PDB file of C-alpha atoms in Angstrom:
ATOM      1  CA  MET P  94      -4.401  21.143 -29.985  1.00 46.00           C
ATOM      2  CA  ASP P  95      -5.618  24.496 -31.254  1.00 48.00           C
ATOM      3  CA  GLU P  96      -4.261  27.891 -30.186  1.00 47.00           C
ATOM      4  CA  GLU P  97      -7.251  28.800 -27.990  1.00 47.00           C
ATOM      5  CA  THR P  98      -6.854  25.681 -25.845  1.00 47.00           C
ATOM      6  CA  LYS P  99      -3.076  26.161 -25.496  1.00 48.00           C
ATOM      7  CA  ASN P 100      -3.420  29.734 -24.233  1.00 48.00           C
ATOM      8  CA  GLN P 101      -6.052  28.983 -21.583  1.00 48.00           C
ATOM      9  CA  THR P 102      -5.188  28.990 -17.935  1.00 45.00           C
ATOM     10  CA  PRO P 103      -5.984  25.783 -16.023  1.00 44.00           C
ATOM     11  CA  GLU P 104      -8.962  27.503 -14.386  1.00 43.00           C
ATOM     12  CA  GLN P 105     -10.413  28.482 -17.759  1.00 46.00           C
ATOM     13  CA  GLY P 106      -9.949  24.985 -19.170  1.00 45.00           C
ATOM     14  CA  ALA P 107     -11.523  23.395 -16.102  1.00 44.00           C
ATOM     15  CA  GLY P 108     -14.438  25.803 -16.235  1.00 43.00           C
ATOM     16  CA  GLN P 109     -15.135  24.953 -19.816  1.00 44.00           C
ATOM     17  CA  GLN P 110     -15.003  21.232 -19.196  1.00 44.00           C
ATOM     18  CA  THR P 111     -17.034  20.951 -16.009  1.00 43.00           C
ATOM     19  CA  GLY P 112     -18.909  24.257 -15.877  1.00 43.00           C
ATOM     20  CA  GLU P 113     -20.412  23.817 -19.309  1.00 44.00           C
ATOM     21  CA  GLY P 114     -20.962  20.093 -18.864  1.00 43.00           C
ATOM     22  CA  THR P 115     -19.113  19.175 -22.032  1.00 47.00           C
ATOM     23  CA  GLY P 116     -16.050  17.317 -20.822  1.00 48.00           C
ATOM     24  CA  ASN P 117     -16.950  15.266 -17.777  1.00 51.00           C
ATOM     25  CA  SER P 118     -16.059  11.621 -17.533  1.00 53.00           C
ATOM     26  CA  THR P 119     -19.598  10.327 -17.011  1.00 52.00           C
ATOM     27  CA  GLY P 120     -20.697  11.324 -20.478  1.00 59.00           C
ATOM     28  CA  SER P 121     -24.099  12.464 -19.169  1.00 68.00           C
ATOM     29  CA  GLY P 122     -23.469  16.153 -19.836  1.00 83.00           C
ATOM     30  CA  MET P 123     -24.115  17.050 -16.171  1.00 88.00           C
ATOM     31  CA  THR P 124     -21.711  18.935 -13.956  1.00 92.00           C
ATOM     32  CA  PHE P 125     -20.946  17.702 -10.474  1.00 90.00           C
ATOM     33  CA  ASP P 126     -23.168  20.384  -8.938  1.00 89.00           C
ATOM     34  CA  GLN P 127     -26.005  19.524 -11.293  1.00 90.00           C
ATOM     35  CA  TRP P 128     -25.629  15.860 -10.398  1.00 90.00           C
ATOM     36  CA  LEU P 129     -25.722  16.673  -6.670  1.00 88.00           C
ATOM     37  CA  ASP P 130     -28.755  18.911  -7.119  1.00 89.00           C
ATOM     38  CA  SER P 131     -30.583  16.165  -9.021  1.00 91.00           C
ATOM     39  CA  ASP P 132     -31.036  14.170  -5.803  1.00 91.00           C
ATOM     40  CA  PRO P 133     -31.570  15.906  -2.445  1.00 91.00           C
ATOM     41  CA  ALA P 134     -30.202  12.869  -0.588  1.00 92.00           C
ATOM     42  CA  LEU P 135     -26.902  13.144  -2.485  1.00 91.00           C
ATOM     43  CA  ARG P 136     -26.632  16.862  -1.737  1.00 91.00           C
ATOM     44  CA  SER P 137     -27.362  16.390   1.963  1.00 93.00           C
ATOM     45  CA  GLU P 138     -24.821  13.546   2.279  1.00 93.00           C
ATOM     46  CA  PHE P 139     -22.195  15.604   0.446  1.00 93.00           C
ATOM     47  CA  ASP P 140     -22.872  18.602   2.693  1.00 94.00           C
ATOM     48  CA  ARG P 141     -22.786  16.430   5.819  1.00 95.00           C
ATOM     49  CA  ARG P 142     -19.410  14.938   4.885  1.00 95.00           C
ATOM     50  CA  ASN P 143     -17.961  18.328   3.985  1.00 95.00           C
ATOM     51  CA  THR P 144     -19.181  19.815   7.270  1.00 96.00           C
ATOM     52  CA  LYS P 145     -17.641  16.938   9.213  1.00 96.00           C
ATOM     53  CA  ALA P 146     -14.311  17.319   7.376  1.00 96.00           C
ATOM     54  CA  VAL P 147     -14.247  21.063   8.030  1.00 97.00           C
ATOM     55  CA  GLN P 148     -15.060  20.552  11.716  1.00 96.00           C
ATOM     56  CA  THR P 149     -12.308  17.962  12.071  1.00 96.00           C
ATOM     57  CA  ALA P 150      -9.757  20.204  10.362  1.00 96.00           C
ATOM     58  CA  ARG P 151     -10.833  23.182  12.450  1.00 96.00           C
ATOM     59  CA  SER P 152     -10.561  21.299  15.756  1.00 96.00           C
ATOM     60  CA  LYS P 153      -7.121  20.031  14.756  1.00 96.00           C
ATOM     61  CA  TRP P 154      -6.030  23.553  13.846  1.00 96.00           C
ATOM     62  CA  GLU P 155      -7.425  24.955  17.101  1.00 95.00           C
ATOM     63  CA  GLN P 156      -5.540  22.293  19.082  1.00 96.00           C
ATOM     64  CA  GLU P 157      -2.312  23.148  17.254  1.00 94.00           C
ATOM     65  CA  GLN P 158      -2.853  26.834  18.008  1.00 95.00           C
ATOM     66  CA  ALA P 159      -3.504  26.117  21.686  1.00 94.00           C
ATOM     67  CA  ASP P 160      -0.355  23.989  21.857  1.00 92.00           C
ATOM     68  CA  ALA P 161       1.647  26.746  20.203  1.00 91.00           C
ATOM     69  CA  GLN P 162       0.320  29.321  22.704  1.00 92.00           C
ATOM     70  CA  ASP P 163       1.140  27.026  25.617  1.00 91.00           C
ATOM     71  CA  GLU P 164       4.622  26.572  24.186  1.00 86.00           C
ATOM     72  CA  ALA P 165       5.060  30.338  23.838  1.00 88.00           C
ATOM     73  CA  LYS P 166       3.906  30.956  27.422  1.00 88.00           C
ATOM     74  CA  LYS P 167       6.238  28.253  28.639  1.00 86.00           C
ATOM     75  CA  LEU P 168       9.153  29.813  26.779  1.00 83.00           C
ATOM     76  CA  GLU P 169       8.269  33.271  28.168  1.00 86.00           C
ATOM     77  CA  ARG P 170       8.631  32.056  31.733  1.00 87.00           C
ATOM     78  CA  MET P 171      12.044  30.523  31.066  1.00 85.00           C
ATOM     79  CA  THR P 172      15.375  32.235  31.445  1.00 87.00           C
ATOM     80  CA  ALA P 173      17.689  32.526  28.448  1.00 86.00           C
ATOM     81  CA  ALA P 174      19.736  29.519  29.589  1.00 89.00           C
ATOM     82  CA  GLN P 175      16.608  27.435  30.104  1.00 88.00           C
ATOM     83  CA  ARG P 176      15.285  28.434  26.673  1.00 85.00           C
ATOM     84  CA  GLU P 177      18.565  27.457  25.058  1.00 89.00           C
ATOM     85  CA  LYS P 178      18.582  24.119  26.873  1.00 91.00           C
ATOM     86  CA  TYR P 179      14.932  23.519  25.943  1.00 89.00           C
ATOM     87  CA  GLN P 180      15.570  24.372  22.281  1.00 90.00           C
ATOM     88  CA  LEU P 181      18.609  22.092  22.252  1.00 93.00           C
ATOM     89  CA  GLU P 182      16.483  19.239  23.610  1.00 93.00           C
ATOM     90  CA  GLN P 183      13.792  19.876  20.979  1.00 92.00           C
ATOM     91  CA  ASP P 184      16.410  19.861  18.218  1.00 95.00           C
ATOM     92  CA  ARG P 185      17.930  16.659  19.604  1.00 96.00           C
ATOM     93  CA  GLN P 186      14.521  14.938  19.587  1.00 96.00           C
ATOM     94  CA  LYS P 187      13.911  16.012  15.990  1.00 96.00           C
ATOM     95  CA  LEU P 188      17.350  14.793  14.974  1.00 97.00           C
ATOM     96  CA  ASP P 189      16.773  11.443  16.696  1.00 96.00           C
ATOM     97  CA  GLN P 190      13.479  11.009  14.844  1.00 96.00           C
ATOM     98  CA  GLU P 191      15.081  11.852  11.506  1.00 97.00           C
ATOM     99  CA  ARG P 192      17.977   9.493  12.253  1.00 96.00           C
ATOM    100  CA  ALA P 193      15.553   6.672  13.061  1.00 94.00           C
ATOM    101  CA  VAL P 194      13.687   7.222   9.779  1.00 94.00           C
ATOM    102  CA  PHE P 195      16.971   7.290   7.856  1.00 95.00           C
ATOM    103  CA  GLN P 196      18.230   4.105   9.539  1.00 94.00           C
ATOM    104  CA  ARG P 197      14.945   2.365   8.766  1.00 93.00           C
ATOM    105  CA  GLN P 198      15.266   3.364   5.100  1.00 94.00           C
ATOM    106  CA  GLN P 199      18.862   2.136   4.992  1.00 95.00           C
ATOM    107  CA  LEU P 200      17.886  -1.174   6.582  1.00 94.00           C
ATOM    108  CA  GLU P 201      15.077  -1.543   4.057  1.00 94.00           C
ATOM    109  CA  VAL P 202      17.511  -0.949   1.183  1.00 95.00           C
ATOM    110  CA  GLN P 203      19.906  -3.546   2.615  1.00 94.00           C
ATOM    111  CA  THR P 204      17.016  -5.978   3.043  1.00 94.00           C
ATOM    112  CA  GLY P 205      16.027  -5.446  -0.590  1.00 94.00           C
ATOM    113  CA  ALA P 206      19.584  -6.159  -1.706  1.00 94.00           C
ATOM    114  CA  GLN P 207      19.662  -9.345   0.377  1.00 93.00           C
ATOM    115  CA  LEU P 208      16.322 -10.434  -1.076  1.00 94.00           C
ATOM    116  CA  GLN P 209      17.596  -9.914  -4.601  1.00 94.00           C
ATOM    117  CA  GLY P 210      20.698 -11.923  -3.725  1.00 94.00           C
ATOM    118  CA  MET P 211      18.424 -14.734  -2.575  1.00 92.00           C
ATOM    119  CA  GLY P 212      16.486 -14.577  -5.843  1.00 92.00           C
ATOM    120  CA  TYR P 213      13.372 -12.794  -4.566  1.00 93.00           C
ATOM    121  CA  ASP P 214      11.783  -9.485  -5.486  1.00 92.00           C
ATOM    122  CA  ALA P 215      13.067  -6.479  -3.504  1.00 92.00           C
ATOM    123  CA  ALA P 216       9.473  -5.283  -3.017  1.00 92.00           C
ATOM    124  CA  PHE P 217       9.179  -7.728  -0.092  1.00 92.00           C
ATOM    125  CA  ALA P 218      11.732  -5.619   1.820  1.00 93.00           C
ATOM    126  CA  ALA P 219       9.071  -3.251   3.163  1.00 91.00           C
ATOM    127  CA  TYR P 220       7.316  -6.193   4.828  1.00 93.00           C
ATOM    128  CA  LEU P 221      10.382  -8.040   6.084  1.00 93.00           C
ATOM    129  CA  THR P 222      12.363  -5.140   7.531  1.00 92.00           C
ATOM    130  CA  GLY P 223      12.296  -5.316  11.321  1.00 91.00           C
ATOM    131  CA  LYS P 224      13.240  -2.875  14.057  1.00 90.00           C
ATOM    132  CA  ASP P 225      16.904  -3.819  13.830  1.00 91.00           C
ATOM    133  CA  ALA P 226      19.312  -5.923  11.775  1.00 91.00           C
ATOM    134  CA  GLU P 227      18.830  -9.050  13.908  1.00 94.00           C
ATOM    135  CA  THR P 228      15.042  -8.981  13.578  1.00 95.00           C
ATOM    136  CA  THR P 229      15.346  -8.363   9.860  1.00 94.00           C
ATOM    137  CA  SER P 230      17.770 -11.272   9.484  1.00 94.00           C
ATOM    138  CA  ALA P 231      15.358 -13.553  11.343  1.00 95.00           C
ATOM    139  CA  ASN P 232      12.503 -12.363   9.119  1.00 94.00           C
ATOM    140  CA  LEU P 233      14.554 -13.060   5.993  1.00 94.00           C
ATOM    141  CA  THR P 234      15.472 -16.552   7.182  1.00 95.00           C
ATOM    142  CA  ALA P 235      11.856 -17.368   8.016  1.00 95.00           C
ATOM    143  CA  PHE P 236      10.665 -15.946   4.681  1.00 95.00           C
ATOM    144  CA  ASP P 237      13.250 -17.951   2.753  1.00 94.00           C
ATOM    145  CA  GLY P 238      12.227 -21.146   4.549  1.00 95.00           C
ATOM    146  CA  LEU P 239       8.543 -20.528   3.876  1.00 94.00           C
ATOM    147  CA  MET P 240       9.163 -19.744   0.212  1.00 94.00           C
ATOM    148  CA  ARG P 241      11.309 -22.869  -0.245  1.00 94.00           C
ATOM    149  CA  ALA P 242       8.607 -25.008   1.361  1.00 94.00           C
ATOM    150  CA  TYR P 243       5.950 -23.373  -0.804  1.00 93.00           C
ATOM    151  CA  ARG P 244       7.986 -23.924  -3.960  1.00 93.00           C
ATOM    152  CA  ALA P 245       8.672 -27.555  -3.038  1.00 92.00           C
ATOM    153  CA  GLY P 246       4.971 -28.131  -2.437  1.00 91.00           C
ATOM    154  CA  ALA P 247       4.081 -26.462  -5.728  1.00 89.00           C
ATOM    155  CA  VAL P 248       6.627 -28.578  -7.606  1.00 89.00           C
ATOM    156  CA  ASN P 249       5.337 -31.758  -5.944  1.00 88.00           C
ATOM    157  CA  ASP P 250       1.771 -30.854  -6.850  1.00 85.00           C
ATOM    158  CA  GLN P 251       2.838 -30.162 -10.421  1.00 85.00           C
ATOM    159  CA  MET P 252       4.738 -33.431 -10.665  1.00 86.00           C
ATOM    160  CA  ARG P 253       1.920 -35.410  -9.083  1.00 84.00           C
ATOM    161  CA  GLY P 254      -0.515 -34.183 -11.676  1.00 75.00           C
ATOM    162  CA  GLY P 255      -4.100 -35.273 -11.826  1.00 74.00           C
ATOM    163  CA  THR P 256      -5.671 -38.681 -12.237  1.00 75.00           C
ATOM    164  CA  PRO P 257      -4.588 -40.473 -15.386  1.00 69.00           C
ATOM    165  CA  PRO P 258      -7.107 -40.472 -18.212  1.00 68.00           C
ATOM    166  CA  ARG P 259      -9.269 -43.534 -18.446  1.00 70.00           C
ATOM    167  CA  ASP P 260      -9.132 -45.609 -21.577  1.00 66.00           C
ATOM    168  CA  THR P 261     -12.762 -45.797 -22.624  1.00 64.00           C
ATOM    169  CA  ASP P 262     -12.083 -48.263 -25.462  1.00 62.00           C
ATOM    170  CA  LYS P 263     -10.686 -50.854 -23.090  1.00 58.00           C
ATOM    171  CA  ARG P 264     -13.088 -53.564 -21.943  1.00 59.00           C
ATOM    172  CA  ASP P 265     -12.816 -55.049 -18.493  1.00 58.00           C
ATOM    173  CA  ASP P 266     -12.784 -58.596 -19.843  1.00 61.00           C
ATOM    174  CA  ALA P 267     -10.043 -57.872 -22.390  1.00 64.00           C
ATOM    175  CA  GLN P 268      -6.635 -59.344 -21.686  1.00 72.00           C
ATOM    176  CA  ASP P 269      -3.598 -57.190 -21.202  1.00 74.00           C
ATOM    177  CA  PRO P 270      -1.501 -57.213 -24.428  1.00 75.00           C
ATOM    178  CA  PHE P 271       1.738 -57.188 -22.421  1.00 77.00           C
ATOM    179  CA  LEU P 272       0.742 -60.201 -20.399  1.00 75.00           C
ATOM    180  CA  THR P 273      -0.541 -61.916 -23.504  1.00 77.00           C
ATOM    181  CA  GLY P 274       2.803 -61.486 -25.231  1.00 73.00           C
ATOM    182  CA  PHE P 275       4.784 -62.327 -22.103  1.00 75.00           C
ATOM    183  CA  LEU P 276       2.830 -65.412 -21.199  1.00 75.00           C
ATOM    184  CA  GLY P 277       2.435 -66.459 -24.818  1.00 69.00           C
ATOM    185  CA  LYS P 278      -1.310 -66.746 -24.562  1.00 60.00           C
ATOM    186  CA  GLN P 279      -3.603 -65.790 -27.344  1.00 56.00           C
ATOM    187  CA  LYS P 280      -6.704 -63.755 -26.853  1.00 51.00           C
ATOM    188  CA  GLY P 281      -9.660 -65.964 -26.626  1.00 50.00           C
TER     189      GLY P 281
END
């Protein structure tokens, strides 16, 4: 890497790569804006999607602001004791939510450890973890039973194999060499 490239800010480096059209991944030498301008349908679809995303974000922000104003008005009307009680309840709800998330993570870790003890990959833990330990235990038992049945079926299929190869050199009227030797008959 040369000294000029090292000393550039990220904005300068990005401008050189995409603004000049020299470093894009398509290899066509066009910038994104040039590509959009090359087809009016592309530009209109891009603008439509951007407008929709901005409108959605704005409506969400406006709703949050309205909720915050309602909350402030509600708090204004309360006495100091009511505000303290209300804040305590809000904090308790937040704590309960955080506790639930933490317990879920702990249960998922325990489920992963149990899966590894059973010989399975711990990545299944995210799918097998239930709402509580009992549900998770039932999920693990069911999963283990299904996996054992699947493995047994796979082993049986493997052992069964396909149809045996046919001996193309063998004629239908030829006598069996074992029977010939056993019965003492000669081929005729």
